[in-house]
Coordinates of C-alpha atoms and ligand atoms in Angstrom, one line a residue:
X861 CA -36.9 60.9 0.4
X862 CA -34.6 57.9 -0.3
X863 CA -35.9 54.7 -1.6
X864 CA -35.6 51.4 0.2
X865 CA -36.1 47.8 -1.0
X866 CA -35.8 44.5 0.7
X867 CA -36.4 40.9 -0.2
X868 CA -36.5 37.6 1.6
X869 CA -37.5 34.4 -0.1
X870 CA -36.4 31.7 -2.5
X871 CA -35.6 34.0 -5.5
X872 CA -32.3 35.8 -6.1
X873 CA -32.5 38.9 -4.1
X874 CA -30.1 41.2 -6.0
X875 CA -32.0 41.5 -9.3
X876 CA -35.3 42.2 -7.4
X877 CA -33.6 44.8 -5.3
X878 CA -31.8 46.4 -8.2
X879 CA -35.0 46.7 -10.3
X880 CA -36.8 48.0 -7.3
X881 CA -34.1 50.7 -6.7
X882 CA -34.5 51.8 -10.3
X883 CA -38.2 52.3 -9.8
X884 CA -37.6 54.2 -6.6
X885 CA -34.9 56.5 -8.0
X886 CA -37.4 59.3 -8.2
X887 CA -37.1 59.5 -4.4
X888 CA -33.3 60.2 -4.5
X889 CA -30.4 59.4 -6.7
X890 CA -27.2 60.7 -5.4
X891 CA -25.8 57.2 -4.4
X892 CA -27.1 53.7 -3.9
X893 CA -26.1 50.4 -2.4
X894 CA -27.1 46.9 -1.5
X895 CA -26.4 44.4 1.4
X896 CA -26.7 40.8 0.6
X897 CA -26.6 38.0 3.2
X898 CA -25.4 34.6 2.0
X899 CA -23.9 31.7 4.0
X900 CA -23.8 33.8 7.2
X901 CA -21.8 36.6 5.6
X902 CA -23.0 40.1 4.8
X903 CA -21.7 41.6 1.6
X904 CA -22.2 45.3 1.2
X905 CA -21.7 47.2 -2.1
X906 CA -22.3 50.9 -2.5
X907 CA -21.5 53.6 -4.9
X908 CA -21.9 57.4 -5.4
X909 CA -24.1 58.2 -8.3
X910 CA -27.2 56.7 -9.9
X911 CA -28.3 53.1 -9.5
X912 CA -26.9 52.3 -13.0
X913 CA -23.4 53.1 -11.6
X914 CA -23.9 50.6 -8.8
X915 CA -25.1 48.0 -11.3
X916 CA -22.1 48.6 -13.5
X917 CA -19.7 48.3 -10.6
X918 CA -21.2 44.9 -9.8
X919 CA -20.9 43.3 -13.2
X920 CA -19.0 40.0 -12.7
X921 CA -19.4 40.1 -8.9
X922 CA -21.0 37.1 -7.2
X923 CA -24.2 38.6 -5.9
X924 CA -25.9 35.3 -5.1
X925 CA -28.2 35.6 -2.1
X926 CA -31.8 35.0 -1.1
X927 CA -32.1 37.9 1.3
X928 CA -31.0 41.5 0.9
X929 CA -31.7 45.2 1.3
X930 CA -31.0 48.1 -1.0
X931 CA -31.1 51.9 -0.8
X932 CA -31.1 54.9 -3.2
X933 CA -30.2 58.0 -1.4
X934 CA -31.1 61.7 -1.2
X935 CA -28.4 63.1 1.1
X936 CA -29.3 64.7 4.4
X937 CA -26.4 64.1 6.7
X938 CA -23.1 63.9 4.9
X939 CA -22.3 64.7 1.2
X940 CA -23.1 62.2 -1.5
X941 CA -20.1 59.8 -1.5
X942 CA -19.4 56.1 -1.4
X943 CA -18.8 56.1 2.3
X944 CA -22.0 58.0 3.2
X945 CA -24.1 55.7 1.0
X946 CA -26.3 53.1 2.5
X947 CA -26.4 50.3 3.6
X948 CA -24.2 51.0 6.7
X949 CA -22.5 48.3 8.7
X950 CA -22.4 48.2 12.4
X951 CA -19.0 48.4 14.2
X952 CA -18.8 44.7 14.8
X953 CA -19.8 44.0 11.2
X954 CA -22.7 41.9 12.3
X955 CA -25.6 44.2 11.3
X956 CA -26.4 46.1 8.1
X957 CA -29.0 48.8 7.9
X958 CA -30.7 51.2 5.4
X959 CA -32.7 54.3 6.5
X960 CA -35.0 56.8 5.0
X961 CA -35.5 59.8 7.3
X962 CA -33.6 61.9 9.7
X963 CA -32.5 61.1 13.3
X964 CA -32.7 64.5 14.9
X965 CA -30.9 63.6 18.2
X966 CA -28.1 61.8 16.5
X967 CA -25.4 64.1 17.8
X968 CA -26.3 63.3 21.4
X969 CA -26.3 59.5 20.6
X970 CA -23.1 59.8 18.8
X971 CA -21.4 61.5 21.8
X972 CA -22.6 58.6 24.0
X973 CA -21.2 56.0 21.5
X974 CA -17.9 57.9 21.1
X975 CA -17.4 57.7 24.8
X976 CA -17.8 54.0 24.5
X977 CA -15.0 53.9 21.9
X978 CA -17.3 53.4 18.9
X979 CA -15.8 54.7 15.7
X980 CA -17.7 55.9 12.6
X981 CA -16.8 55.5 9.0
X982 CA -19.4 57.9 7.6
X983 CA -21.0 61.3 8.5
X984 CA -24.5 59.9 8.6
X985 CA -27.1 59.8 11.3
X986 CA -27.9 56.3 10.1
X987 CA -24.6 54.9 11.2
X988 CA -25.2 56.4 14.6
X989 CA -28.6 54.8 14.9
X990 CA -27.2 51.4 13.7
X991 CA -24.4 51.4 16.3
X992 CA -26.8 52.5 19.0
X993 CA -28.9 49.5 18.2
X994 CA -25.9 47.3 18.2
X995 CA -24.7 48.7 21.5
X996 CA -28.1 47.8 23.0
X997 CA -28.0 44.4 21.4
X998 CA -24.6 43.5 22.8
X999 CA -25.0 44.9 26.3
X1000 CA -28.5 43.8 27.1
X1001 CA -28.3 40.2 25.9
X1002 CA -31.6 40.7 24.0
X1003 CA -32.8 39.9 20.5
X1004 CA -32.3 42.3 17.6
X1005 CA -36.0 43.0 17.6
X1006 CA -35.9 44.0 21.2
X1007 CA -32.8 46.1 20.7
X1008 CA -34.5 47.9 17.8
X1009 CA -37.5 48.6 19.9
X1010 CA -35.5 50.0 22.8
X1011 CA -33.4 52.2 20.4
X1012 CA -36.4 53.6 18.6
X1013 CA -38.0 54.7 21.9
X1014 CA -34.9 56.8 22.5
X1015 CA -34.7 58.6 19.1
X1016 CA -36.5 61.6 17.8
X1017 CA -37.0 62.2 14.1
X1018 CA -38.3 60.2 11.2
X1019 CA -37.3 56.8 9.9
X1020 CA -38.0 53.8 7.9
X1021 CA -35.3 51.3 8.6
X1022 CA -34.5 47.8 7.3
X1023 CA -32.0 45.7 9.1
X1024 CA -30.1 42.5 8.3
X1025 CA -28.3 40.4 10.9
X1026 CA -25.5 38.0 9.9
X1027 CA -26.7 35.6 12.6
X1028 CA -30.2 35.4 11.2
X1029 CA -30.1 34.2 7.6
X1030 CA -33.8 34.7 6.8
X1031 CA -35.1 37.8 8.7
X1032 CA -35.4 41.4 7.8
X1033 CA -36.4 43.7 10.7
X1034 CA -38.2 46.8 9.6
X1035 CA -39.7 49.8 11.4
X1036 CA -41.3 53.1 10.4
X1037 CA -42.2 56.5 11.8
X1038 CA -42.9 59.3 9.3
X1039 CA -41.3 57.6 6.3
X1040 CA -43.4 55.1 4.2
X1041 CA -43.1 51.3 4.1
X1042 CA -45.1 48.8 2.1
X1043 CA -44.7 45.0 2.5
X1044 CA -45.6 42.8 -0.4
X1045 CA -46.9 39.3 0.4
X1046 CA -45.8 36.6 -2.0
X1047 CA -45.9 32.8 -1.9
X1048 CA -43.2 31.9 0.6
X1049 CA -41.5 35.3 0.1
X1050 CA -41.8 39.0 1.2
X1051 CA -40.9 42.2 -0.5
X1052 CA -40.4 45.5 1.3
X1053 CA -40.2 48.9 -0.3
X1054 CA -40.9 52.7 0.1
X1055 CA -43.8 52.4 -2.3
X1056 CA -45.5 49.6 -4.2
X1057 CA -43.7 50.1 -7.5
X1058 CA -40.9 47.6 -6.8
X1059 CA -43.5 45.1 -5.6
X1060 CA -46.2 45.3 -8.2
X1061 CA -44.9 42.7 -10.6
X1062 CA -44.6 40.0 -7.9
X1063 CA -47.7 40.4 -5.9
X1064 CA -50.7 42.6 -5.5
X1065 CA -51.2 41.9 -1.8
X1066 CA -49.6 44.4 0.4
X1067 CA -49.5 45.7 3.9
X1068 CA -49.0 49.4 4.6
X1069 CA -47.0 49.6 7.8
X1070 CA -48.0 52.4 10.1
X1071 CA -46.0 54.8 12.3
X1072 CA -44.5 53.2 15.4
X1073 CA -44.9 49.7 14.0
X1074 CA -42.2 47.1 13.7
X1075 CA -42.2 44.2 11.2
X1076 CA -40.3 40.9 11.5
X1077 CA -40.2 39.6 8.0
X1078 CA -39.2 36.1 7.0
X1079 CA -40.0 34.2 3.8
X1080 CA -43.0 32.4 5.3
X1081 CA -43.9 34.8 8.1
X1082 CA -44.8 38.4 8.7
X1083 CA -45.1 39.5 12.3
X1084 CA -46.3 43.1 12.9
X1085 CA -45.9 44.7 16.3
X1086 CA -46.3 48.1 17.8
X1087 CA -43.4 49.7 19.6
X1088 CA -44.9 48.5 22.9
X1089 CA -44.3 44.9 21.6
X1090 CA -48.0 44.1 21.1
X1091 CA -48.9 42.1 18.1
X1092 CA -51.0 43.7 15.4
X1093 CA -52.9 41.8 12.7
X1094 CA -51.5 42.9 9.3
X1095 CA -54.2 44.5 7.2
X1096 CA -53.8 43.2 3.7
X1097 CA -54.7 45.6 0.9
X1098 CA -55.1 44.7 -2.8
X1099 CA -53.0 47.0 -5.1
X1100 CA -55.0 48.7 -7.8
X1101 CA -52.1 49.5 -10.0
X1102 CA -50.7 48.0 -13.3
X1103 CA -47.1 47.5 -14.2
X1104 CA -47.6 49.6 -17.4
X1105 CA -48.4 52.6 -15.2
X1106 CA -44.8 52.6 -13.9
X1107 CA -43.0 52.1 -17.2
X1108 CA -42.1 54.7 -19.8
X1109 CA -44.4 53.2 -22.5
X1110 CA -42.3 54.4 -25.5
X1111 CA -41.7 58.0 -24.2
X1112 CA -38.2 59.3 -23.7
X1113 CA -38.9 60.4 -20.2
X1114 CA -41.5 59.8 -17.5
X1115 CA -42.2 63.6 -17.4
X1116 CA -43.1 63.6 -21.1
X1117 CA -45.3 60.5 -20.7
X1118 CA -47.0 62.1 -17.7
X1119 CA -47.6 65.4 -19.6
X1120 CA -49.2 63.4 -22.4
X1121 CA -51.3 61.3 -20.1
X1122 CA -53.2 64.3 -18.9
X1123 CA -56.2 64.0 -21.2
X1124 CA -56.8 60.6 -19.8
X1125 CA -55.8 61.3 -16.2
X1126 CA -58.2 64.3 -16.1
X1127 CA -60.9 62.1 -17.6
X1128 CA -60.2 59.5 -14.9
X1129 CA -60.5 62.2 -12.3
X1130 CA -63.8 63.3 -13.6
X1131 CA -65.2 59.8 -14.2
X1132 CA -68.0 58.8 -11.9
X1133 CA -68.0 62.3 -10.2
X1134 CA -69.0 64.8 -12.9
X1135 CA -72.3 64.2 -14.6
X1136 CA -72.5 67.2 -16.9
X1137 CA -75.6 65.9 -18.6
X1138 CA -77.8 65.7 -15.5
X1139 CA -76.0 68.6 -13.7
X1140 CA -74.6 66.7 -10.7
X1141 CA -71.3 66.1 -9.0
X1142 CA -70.8 63.1 -6.8
X1143 CA -67.9 63.1 -4.4
X1144 CA -68.4 60.8 -1.5
X1145 CA -65.9 62.6 0.7
X1146 CA -67.8 65.9 0.2
X1147 CA -71.3 64.5 0.1
X1148 CA -70.8 62.7 3.5
X1149 CA -69.5 65.8 5.2
X1150 CA -71.3 68.5 3.3
X1151 CA -72.9 70.3 6.4
X1152 CA -69.5 70.6 8.1
X1153 CA -67.7 71.8 5.0
X1154 CA -70.4 74.2 3.7
X1155 CA -70.8 75.8 7.2
X1156 CA -67.1 76.2 7.8
X1157 CA -66.2 79.7 8.9
X1158 CA -63.0 79.4 7.0
X1159 CA -61.0 76.8 5.1
X1160 CA -57.3 76.4 5.4
X1161 CA -55.3 74.8 2.7
X1162 CA -52.0 73.2 3.6
X1163 CA -49.5 72.0 1.0
X1164 CA -46.0 72.4 -0.4
X1165 CA -44.5 73.2 -3.8
X1166 CA -46.7 72.5 -6.8
X1167 CA -49.5 71.3 -4.6
X1168 CA -49.3 74.6 -2.8
X1169 CA -49.9 76.3 -6.2
X1170 CA -52.9 74.2 -6.7
X1171 CA -54.1 75.4 -3.3
X1172 CA -53.7 79.1 -4.4
X1173 CA -55.9 78.4 -7.4
X1174 CA -58.4 76.7 -5.1
X1175 CA -58.4 79.8 -2.8
X1176 CA -59.6 81.9 -5.7
X1177 CA -62.2 79.4 -6.8
X1178 CA -63.6 78.5 -3.4
X1179 CA -63.9 82.1 -2.3
X1180 CA -65.5 83.1 -5.6
X1181 CA -68.0 80.2 -5.8
X1182 CA -68.6 79.3 -2.1
X1183 CA -68.0 82.6 -0.4
X1184 CA -66.0 80.9 2.3
X1185 CA -62.8 82.6 3.4
X1186 CA -59.7 80.5 2.4
X1187 CA -56.2 80.7 3.7
X1188 CA -53.4 78.9 1.9
X1189 CA -50.4 77.9 4.0
X1190 CA -47.0 76.4 3.3
X1191 CA -47.1 73.3 5.4
X1192 CA -43.5 73.9 6.6
X1193 CA -44.5 77.3 8.1
X1194 CA -47.9 76.2 9.3
X1195 CA -46.4 73.4 11.4
X1196 CA -44.1 75.7 13.4
X1197 CA -45.8 79.0 13.6
X1198 CA -48.4 78.1 16.2
X1199 CA -51.4 78.8 13.9
X1200 CA -54.9 79.2 15.3
X1201 CA -56.7 76.0 14.6
X1202 CA -60.0 75.4 16.3
X1203 CA -62.3 72.4 16.6
X1204 CA -64.4 72.1 13.5
X1205 CA -62.0 74.1 11.3
X1206 CA -61.8 72.5 7.8
X1207 CA -58.3 71.9 6.5
X1208 CA -57.7 70.8 2.9
X1209 CA -54.4 69.0 2.6
X1210 CA -53.1 68.7 -1.0
X1211 CA -50.3 66.3 -1.8
X1212 CA -49.3 64.1 -4.8
X1213 CA -47.2 61.7 -2.8
X1214 CA -49.3 61.8 0.4
X1215 CA -46.0 61.4 2.2
X1216 CA -44.6 65.0 2.4
X1217 CA -43.2 65.3 5.9
X1218 CA -44.1 68.9 6.5
X1219 CA -47.7 68.5 5.3
X1220 CA -48.1 65.3 7.3
X1221 CA -46.9 66.8 10.6
X1222 CA -48.9 70.0 10.0
X1223 CA -52.0 67.8 9.6
X1224 CA -51.3 65.7 12.7
X1225 CA -51.1 68.9 14.7
X1226 CA -54.3 70.4 13.3
X1227 CA -56.0 67.1 13.9
X1228 CA -55.0 67.1 17.5
X1229 CA -56.7 70.5 17.8
X1230 CA -59.9 69.1 16.5
X1231 CA -59.7 70.2 12.8
X1232 CA -61.5 68.3 10.1
X1233 CA -58.9 67.1 7.6
X1234 CA -59.9 66.6 3.9
X1235 CA -57.1 65.1 1.8
X1236 CA -56.7 65.8 -1.9
X1237 CA -54.1 63.1 -2.5
X1238 CA -52.8 61.2 -5.5
X1239 CA -51.0 58.2 -3.9
X1240 CA -53.7 55.8 -2.8
X1241 CA -53.2 54.4 0.7
X1242 CA -50.4 57.0 1.5
X1243 CA -49.9 58.5 5.0
X1244 CA -51.8 61.7 4.3
X1245 CA -54.7 59.8 2.8
X1246 CA -54.9 57.6 5.8
X1247 CA -54.8 60.4 8.4
X1248 CA -57.5 62.4 6.7
X1249 CA -61.1 62.3 7.9
X1250 CA -62.3 62.3 4.4
X1251 CA -60.9 63.0 1.0
X1252 CA -60.9 62.8 -2.8
X1253 CA -58.1 61.1 -4.7
X1254 CA -56.8 62.8 -7.8
X1255 CA -56.6 59.5 -9.8
X1256 CA -53.7 60.7 -11.9
X1257 CA -51.9 57.4 -11.5
X1258 CA -48.3 56.8 -10.4
X1259 CA -46.3 60.0 -11.0
X1260 CA -42.6 59.2 -11.4
X1261 CA -41.0 62.3 -13.1
X1262 CA -39.7 64.5 -10.3
X1263 CA -41.5 67.5 -11.7
X1264 CA -45.2 67.2 -10.9
X1265 CA -47.4 67.6 -14.0
X1266 CA -50.4 65.3 -14.2
X1267 CA -50.9 65.3 -10.4
X1268 CA -51.2 69.1 -10.5
X1269 CA -54.0 69.1 -13.1
X1270 CA -55.7 66.3 -11.2
X1271 CA -55.5 68.5 -8.1
X1272 CA -57.0 71.4 -9.9
X1273 CA -59.9 69.3 -11.3
X1274 CA -60.7 67.8 -7.9
X1275 CA -60.6 71.2 -6.1
X1276 CA -62.8 72.8 -8.8
X1277 CA -65.3 70.0 -8.5
X1278 CA -65.3 70.3 -4.7
X1279 CA -65.9 74.0 -4.9
X1280 CA -68.8 73.5 -7.3
X1281 CA -70.3 70.8 -5.2
X1282 CA -70.2 73.0 -2.1
X1283 CA -71.4 76.1 -3.9
X1284 CA -74.5 74.4 -5.3
X1285 CA -75.4 73.1 -1.9
X1286 CA -74.7 76.5 -0.3
X1287 CA -76.7 78.2 -3.0
X1288 CA -73.8 80.6 -3.6
X1289 CA -73.8 79.9 -7.4
X1290 CA -76.6 80.3 -9.9
X1291 CA -77.9 77.1 -11.6
X1292 CA -76.9 78.6 -14.9
X1293 CA -73.3 79.3 -14.0
X1294 CA -73.0 75.9 -12.2
X1295 CA -74.2 74.0 -15.3
X1296 CA -71.9 76.1 -17.5
X1297 CA -68.9 75.2 -15.4
X1298 CA -69.8 71.5 -15.4
X1299 CA -69.8 71.5 -19.2
X1300 CA -66.5 73.5 -19.2
X1301 CA -64.9 70.9 -16.9
X1302 CA -66.1 68.0 -19.0
X1303 CA -64.5 69.7 -22.1
X1304 CA -61.0 70.0 -20.4
X1305 CA -59.5 66.7 -21.6
X1306 CA -60.2 67.6 -25.3
X1307 CA -58.7 71.0 -24.8
X1308 CA -55.6 69.6 -23.2
X1309 CA -55.3 67.2 -26.1
X1310 CA -55.4 70.1 -28.6
X1311 CA -52.5 71.8 -26.8
X1312 CA -50.4 68.7 -26.8
X1313 CA -50.8 68.5 -30.6
X1314 CA -49.0 71.9 -30.7
X1315 CA -45.9 70.6 -28.9
X1316 CA -43.5 71.1 -31.8
X1317 CA -44.2 74.8 -31.8
X1318 CA -43.6 75.0 -28.0
X1319 CA -40.3 73.1 -28.6
X1320 CA -39.2 75.7 -31.1
X1321 CA -39.8 78.5 -28.5
X1322 CA -37.9 76.5 -25.9
X1323 CA -34.9 76.2 -28.2
X1324 CA -35.0 79.9 -28.9
X1325 CA -34.8 80.9 -25.3
X1326 CA -32.9 78.0 -23.7
X1327 CA -29.7 80.0 -23.1
X1328 CA -31.4 82.8 -21.1
X1329 CA -30.2 83.2 -17.6
X1330 CA -33.5 84.3 -16.1
X1331 CA -37.1 84.1 -16.9
X1332 CA -40.1 86.0 -15.5
X1333 CA -43.6 84.4 -15.4
X1334 CA -46.5 86.8 -15.0
X1335 CA -50.2 86.1 -14.6
X1336 CA -53.3 87.7 -13.0
X1337 CA -56.3 86.3 -11.2
X1338 CA -56.7 82.5 -11.6
X1339 CA -53.6 82.5 -13.7
X1340 CA -51.4 84.1 -11.1
X1341 CA -50.6 80.7 -9.4
X1342 CA -50.0 79.3 -12.8
X1343 CA -47.2 81.9 -13.3
X1344 CA -45.7 80.6 -10.0
X1345 CA -46.0 77.0 -11.2
X1346 CA -44.5 77.9 -14.6
X1347 CA -41.5 79.4 -12.9
X1348 CA -41.1 76.5 -10.5
X1349 CA -41.2 73.9 -13.3
X1350 CA -38.6 75.8 -15.4
X1351 CA -36.2 76.1 -12.4
X1352 CA -36.5 72.5 -11.4
X1353 CA -35.7 70.9 -14.8
X1354 CA -33.7 73.5 -16.7
X1355 CA -31.8 75.1 -13.8
X1356 CA -32.6 78.5 -15.2
X1357 CA -33.5 81.0 -12.6
X1358 CA -37.1 82.0 -12.9
X1359 CA -39.6 84.0 -10.9
X1360 CA -43.4 84.0 -10.9
X1361 CA -45.3 87.1 -10.1
X1362 CA -48.7 88.6 -10.2
X1363 CA -48.5 90.7 -13.4
X1364 CA -49.4 94.0 -11.8
X1365 CA -47.1 93.5 -8.9
X1366 CA -44.2 93.3 -11.3
X1367 CA -43.9 97.1 -11.4
X1368 CA -43.2 97.1 -7.7
X1369 CA -39.7 95.6 -8.1
X1370 CA -39.0 92.9 -10.7
X1371 CA -39.5 95.3 -13.6
X1372 CA -35.9 96.4 -12.8
X1373 CA -34.8 93.1 -14.2
X1374 CA -36.4 93.7 -17.6
X1375 CA -34.1 94.3 -20.6
X1376 CA -33.7 92.8 -24.0
X1377 CA -32.2 89.6 -22.5
X1378 CA -35.1 88.7 -20.3
X1379 CA -37.8 86.4 -21.6
X1380 CA -41.1 87.2 -19.9
X1381 CA -43.9 84.6 -20.1
X1382 CA -47.3 86.0 -19.8
X1383 CA -50.2 83.7 -19.0
X1384 CA -52.8 86.0 -20.5
X1385 CA -55.8 84.0 -21.5
X1386 CA -59.1 85.8 -22.2
X1387 CA -60.6 86.6 -18.9
X1388 CA -61.9 89.5 -16.8
X1389 CA -58.3 90.7 -16.3
X1390 CA -57.4 90.6 -19.9
X1391 CA -57.2 94.3 -20.7
X1392 CA -55.2 94.8 -17.6
X1393 CA -52.6 92.2 -18.4
X1394 CA -52.3 93.5 -21.9
X1395 CA -51.3 96.8 -20.3
X1396 CA -48.6 94.9 -18.3
X1397 CA -47.4 93.5 -21.6
X1398 CA -47.0 97.0 -23.0
X1399 CA -44.9 97.9 -19.9
X1400 CA -42.6 95.0 -20.6
X1401 CA -42.4 95.7 -24.4
X1402 CA -41.6 99.3 -23.7
X1403 CA -38.5 98.0 -21.8
X1404 CA -37.5 95.6 -24.6
X1405 CA -38.3 92.4 -22.7
X1406 CA -38.9 89.4 -24.8
X1407 CA -42.6 88.4 -24.5
X1408 CA -43.8 84.8 -24.8
X1409 CA -47.5 84.8 -24.3
X1410 CA -49.9 82.0 -23.5
X1411 CA -53.1 83.4 -25.0
X1412 CA -56.6 82.3 -26.1
X1413 CA -57.3 81.4 -29.7
X1414 CA -58.9 84.4 -31.4
X1415 CA -56.9 87.0 -29.4
X1416 CA -55.6 89.5 -31.9
X1417 CA -54.2 92.1 -29.6
X1418 CA -51.6 90.1 -27.6
X1419 CA -49.8 88.8 -30.7
X1420 CA -48.9 92.4 -31.7
X1421 CA -47.1 92.8 -28.4
X1422 CA -45.5 89.3 -28.2
X1423 CA -42.3 87.9 -29.6
X1424 CA -43.8 84.4 -29.5
X1425 CA -47.3 83.2 -28.9
X1426 CA -48.8 79.9 -27.8
X1427 CA -52.5 79.8 -28.5
X1428 CA -54.8 77.6 -26.3
X1429 CA -58.5 76.8 -26.7
X1430 CA -60.9 79.2 -25.0
X1431 CA -62.2 78.3 -21.5
X1432 CA -64.0 79.9 -18.7
X1433 CA -61.6 81.9 -16.6
X1434 CA -62.2 79.6 -13.6
X1435 CA -61.3 76.5 -15.6
X1436 CA -58.4 78.1 -17.6
X1437 CA -55.6 77.3 -15.1
X1438 CA -56.1 73.6 -15.8
X1439 CA -55.3 74.1 -19.5
X1440 CA -52.9 77.2 -19.4
X1441 CA -50.4 75.2 -17.3
X1442 CA -49.9 72.6 -20.1
X1443 CA -47.8 74.8 -22.4
X1444 CA -45.7 75.7 -19.5
X1445 CA -45.0 72.1 -18.6
X1446 CA -43.9 71.5 -22.2
X1447 CA -41.8 74.7 -22.3
X1448 CA -39.9 73.5 -19.3
X1449 CA -39.6 70.0 -20.6
X1450 CA -38.1 71.0 -23.9
X1451 CA -35.8 73.6 -22.3
X1452 CA -34.5 71.0 -19.9
X1453 CA -33.9 68.5 -22.7
X1454 CA -32.2 71.1 -24.9
X1455 CA -29.8 71.8 -22.0
X1456 CA -29.0 68.1 -21.7
X1457 CA -30.6 67.7 -18.2
X1458 CA -32.0 64.5 -17.0
X1459 CA -35.5 65.9 -16.5
X1460 CA -36.8 62.9 -14.7
X1461 CA -34.0 63.2 -12.1
X1462 CA -32.9 66.8 -11.9
X1463 CA -30.0 67.6 -9.5
X1464 CA -30.7 67.9 -5.7
X1465 CA -34.4 67.1 -5.9
X1466 CA -36.4 64.1 -4.9
X1467 CA -40.0 63.3 -5.6
X1468 CA -41.2 62.5 -2.2
X1469 CA -39.9 64.9 0.4
X1470 CA -40.2 62.8 3.6
X1471 CA -37.7 65.0 5.6
X1472 CA -38.5 68.4 6.9
Ligands
F6R2198 C1 -42.6 70.3 -8.1 C2 -42.9 69.3 -7.1 C3 -42.8 69.6 -5.7 C4 -44.0 69.0 -4.9 C5 -43.8 69.2 -3.4 C6 -45.0 68.6 -2.6 O1 -42.7 69.8 -9.4 O2 -43.1 68.2 -7.5 O3 -42.8 71.0 -5.5 O4 -45.1 69.5 -5.4 O5 -42.6 68.6 -3.0 O6 -45.1 67.3 -2.9 P1 -46.4 66.5 -2.6 O7 -47.4 67.0 -3.5 O8 -46.1 65.0 -2.9 O9 -46.8 66.7 -1.2

């Protein structure tokens, strides 16, 4: 988390940095700051709160400079406050630094520095690292670049750092391990950022910096080295991203825009892969590795949050269609619990950002053990995409709203296509069912569109229940993970406590919560579990719970048990999760808005969780 931006070149640095920070606010927004270097003097401005508050505080201030760095923070060490905001300044005042990540051995380093009479003005690990670098710089008579290299060899943890030196008017020193860094190459200028969104309007040529690399960036020069001081030739990538993709385009919020984009993002995900008319699926990542994947003794899926929910749906689909055992793991547990991973095991990593620290480290470990890593990733060129042996992008486009929506449906579409592709090769599916599911997948964008047209009705329901203190979400089978996802979405952006449960499991505990004040959302589309879930509705109704049901058009039983119904188009049960999640996204969105919450930037969250 945390967003970082840097600029060196002929233009005014501040407006570029400020705009960039606004684009990166999805990564953290509890405080922000900039350091500008002009005439050999470093000016550092920082403020608790969102970037707009920093901007307001700088109205009328002379921010003239051609080089600078900026940061928008998601607090790890030290509460959100002006003094804990970045950039930090070194003890002598010579250096300024911003940091995304966590320095795990900062306490030990701080002890060493305190014994040398260093003082600290913040509670952050960043200030410790900065003074550690300065201490090496001053005592070893070396260049800043060397001091950074020496310091980074001593630290454990994750970082992307940008440094300015008062004595070097044109240079930004940058380094990364575990936290992303992209460098944009302009004409006589360079841009640095956590992702490409602050860079896109100036240049499409970028270099993705890898772990353990250090960049020395000047207006006309980009030197890339590894931590062992060997030069590396920068690999220039062309960005395939348009400015419009990162703007609101007339919607009030990115989240709403992203919900409404789904008919087209799902279409983009299917395009060139699903050929319903001739009954084929083309996915290069699967096609090229089909023997390994189809013969896997088991598949492990590793992910976090919403992406983990996509993994749960995939577990049901892959086991059903491909008859391969699947285990779905929270990346944060997997990485620490000494799991059994053998050579040739297939691991599917699911991630929107492609930068989630827990997922990334889990994969690195599995890769060391000889596992085959298949990435289902949204962010092109991201760390997880790059460490995977093969993969399939979800093609949902840049997702900015903190609550994941279009990336989730993209993940479900990719995972379903993968399962179908493997199943047909493995001959674990009949030709007839295969062709039917292909057609069903092709119809998804139209069905999603139909649900979006019903948004006003969903808004009315949201307004009716917005003051509830708790919600329960229940589903069975393929819709069970959708119940988890519905609860997560509501928690994130409305701050209402919500639990997702398998509908039948509810009677083993959560049923004690049910009374006339508890809204219970049933995801009860017409499937092989339908009669069973109707019985679960009866159980809730008998206890006076308020039932909101997501049901299939034509269902005439569920409405008699429900207080409110949201009808969705019929779909095969295996495809249903991709469309049954849409009303839940809208329900959360309208509830959050009704409660006056900034749904794009809900409290305490960040889009890209690059710390463990
Ligand atoms: C929820 C949400 C998070 C992410 C999780 C994993 O709306 O966005 O739960 O799904 O942090 O992130 P990625 O998919 O980027 O690895």
